[in-house]
GROMACS .gro file of C-alpha atoms in nm:
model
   69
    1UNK     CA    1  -0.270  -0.252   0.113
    2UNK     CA    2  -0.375   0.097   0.113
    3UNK     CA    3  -0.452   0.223  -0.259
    4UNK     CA    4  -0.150   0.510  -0.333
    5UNK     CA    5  -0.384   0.793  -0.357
    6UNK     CA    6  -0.613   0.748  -0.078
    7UNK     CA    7  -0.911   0.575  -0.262
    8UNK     CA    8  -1.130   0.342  -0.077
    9UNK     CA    9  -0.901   0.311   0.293
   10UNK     CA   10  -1.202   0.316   0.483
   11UNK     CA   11  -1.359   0.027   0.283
   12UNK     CA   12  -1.028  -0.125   0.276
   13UNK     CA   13  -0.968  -0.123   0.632
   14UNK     CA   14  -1.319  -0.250   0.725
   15UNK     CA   15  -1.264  -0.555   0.522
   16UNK     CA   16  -0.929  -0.591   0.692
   17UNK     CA   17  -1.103  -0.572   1.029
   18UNK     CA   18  -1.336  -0.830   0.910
   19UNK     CA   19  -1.148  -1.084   0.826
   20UNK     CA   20  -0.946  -1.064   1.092
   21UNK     CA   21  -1.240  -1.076   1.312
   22UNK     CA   22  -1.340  -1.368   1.105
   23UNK     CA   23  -1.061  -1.529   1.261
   24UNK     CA   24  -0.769  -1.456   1.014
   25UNK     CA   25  -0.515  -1.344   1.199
   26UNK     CA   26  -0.306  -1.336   0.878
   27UNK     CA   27  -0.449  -1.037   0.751
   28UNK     CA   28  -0.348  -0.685   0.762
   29UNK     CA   29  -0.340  -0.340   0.641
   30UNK     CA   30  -0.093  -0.194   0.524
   31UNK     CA   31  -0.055   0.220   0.524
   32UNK     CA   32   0.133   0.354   0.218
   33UNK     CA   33   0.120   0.667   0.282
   34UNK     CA   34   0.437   0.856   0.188
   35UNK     CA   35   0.539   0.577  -0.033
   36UNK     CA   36   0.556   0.811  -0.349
   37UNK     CA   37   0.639   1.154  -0.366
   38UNK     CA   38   0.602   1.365  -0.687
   39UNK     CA   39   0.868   1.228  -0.861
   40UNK     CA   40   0.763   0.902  -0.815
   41UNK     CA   41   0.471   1.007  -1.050
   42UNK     CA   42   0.421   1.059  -1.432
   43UNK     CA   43   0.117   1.279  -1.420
   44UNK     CA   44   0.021   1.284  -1.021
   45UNK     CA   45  -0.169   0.950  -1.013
   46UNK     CA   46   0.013   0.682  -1.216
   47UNK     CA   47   0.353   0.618  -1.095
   48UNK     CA   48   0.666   0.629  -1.344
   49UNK     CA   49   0.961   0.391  -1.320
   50UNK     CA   50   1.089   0.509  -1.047
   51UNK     CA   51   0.757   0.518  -0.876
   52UNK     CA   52   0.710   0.148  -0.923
   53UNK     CA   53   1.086   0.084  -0.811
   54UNK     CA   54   0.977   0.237  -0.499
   55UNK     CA   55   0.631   0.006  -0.476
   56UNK     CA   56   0.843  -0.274  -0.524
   57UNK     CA   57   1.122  -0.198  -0.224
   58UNK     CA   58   0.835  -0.092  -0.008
   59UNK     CA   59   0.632  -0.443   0.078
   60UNK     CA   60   0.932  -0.677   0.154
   61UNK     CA   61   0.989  -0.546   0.500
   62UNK     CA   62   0.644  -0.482   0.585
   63UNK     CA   63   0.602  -0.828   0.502
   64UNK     CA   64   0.940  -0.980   0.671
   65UNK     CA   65   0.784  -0.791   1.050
   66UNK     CA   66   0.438  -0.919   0.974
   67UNK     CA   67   0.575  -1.290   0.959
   68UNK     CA   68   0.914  -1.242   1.182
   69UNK     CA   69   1.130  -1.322   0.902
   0.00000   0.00000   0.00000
């Protein structure tokens, strides 16, 4: 999963693409950009309660299309 402000996606991604080169077709990123918007944060890196509301809706359908559920 992406990191929420950007840090380390092309690092991220690589090890993604590794793995799944590896042979683990399991594996994938996932972008999260857009997830949060201002209001999402306390002090425009850590993410208030609303924030982490919104981290916590987010992965559940990525998740349901990766695996067809």
């Amino acid at each position: 999963m992406e990191t929420f402000r950007g840090r380390f996606v092309p690092r991220t991604e690589a090890a993604v693409k590794a793995a799944v080169t590896g042979g683990d077709a399991r594996v994938s990123f996932v972008d999260t950009t857009g997830w949060l918007e201002s209001g999402d944060l306390t002090d425009s890196v850590h993410p208030n309660d609303r924030g982490h509301r919104v981290i916590a809706d987010r992965p559940a359908p990525v998740i349901a299309a990766r695996i067809g559920s």
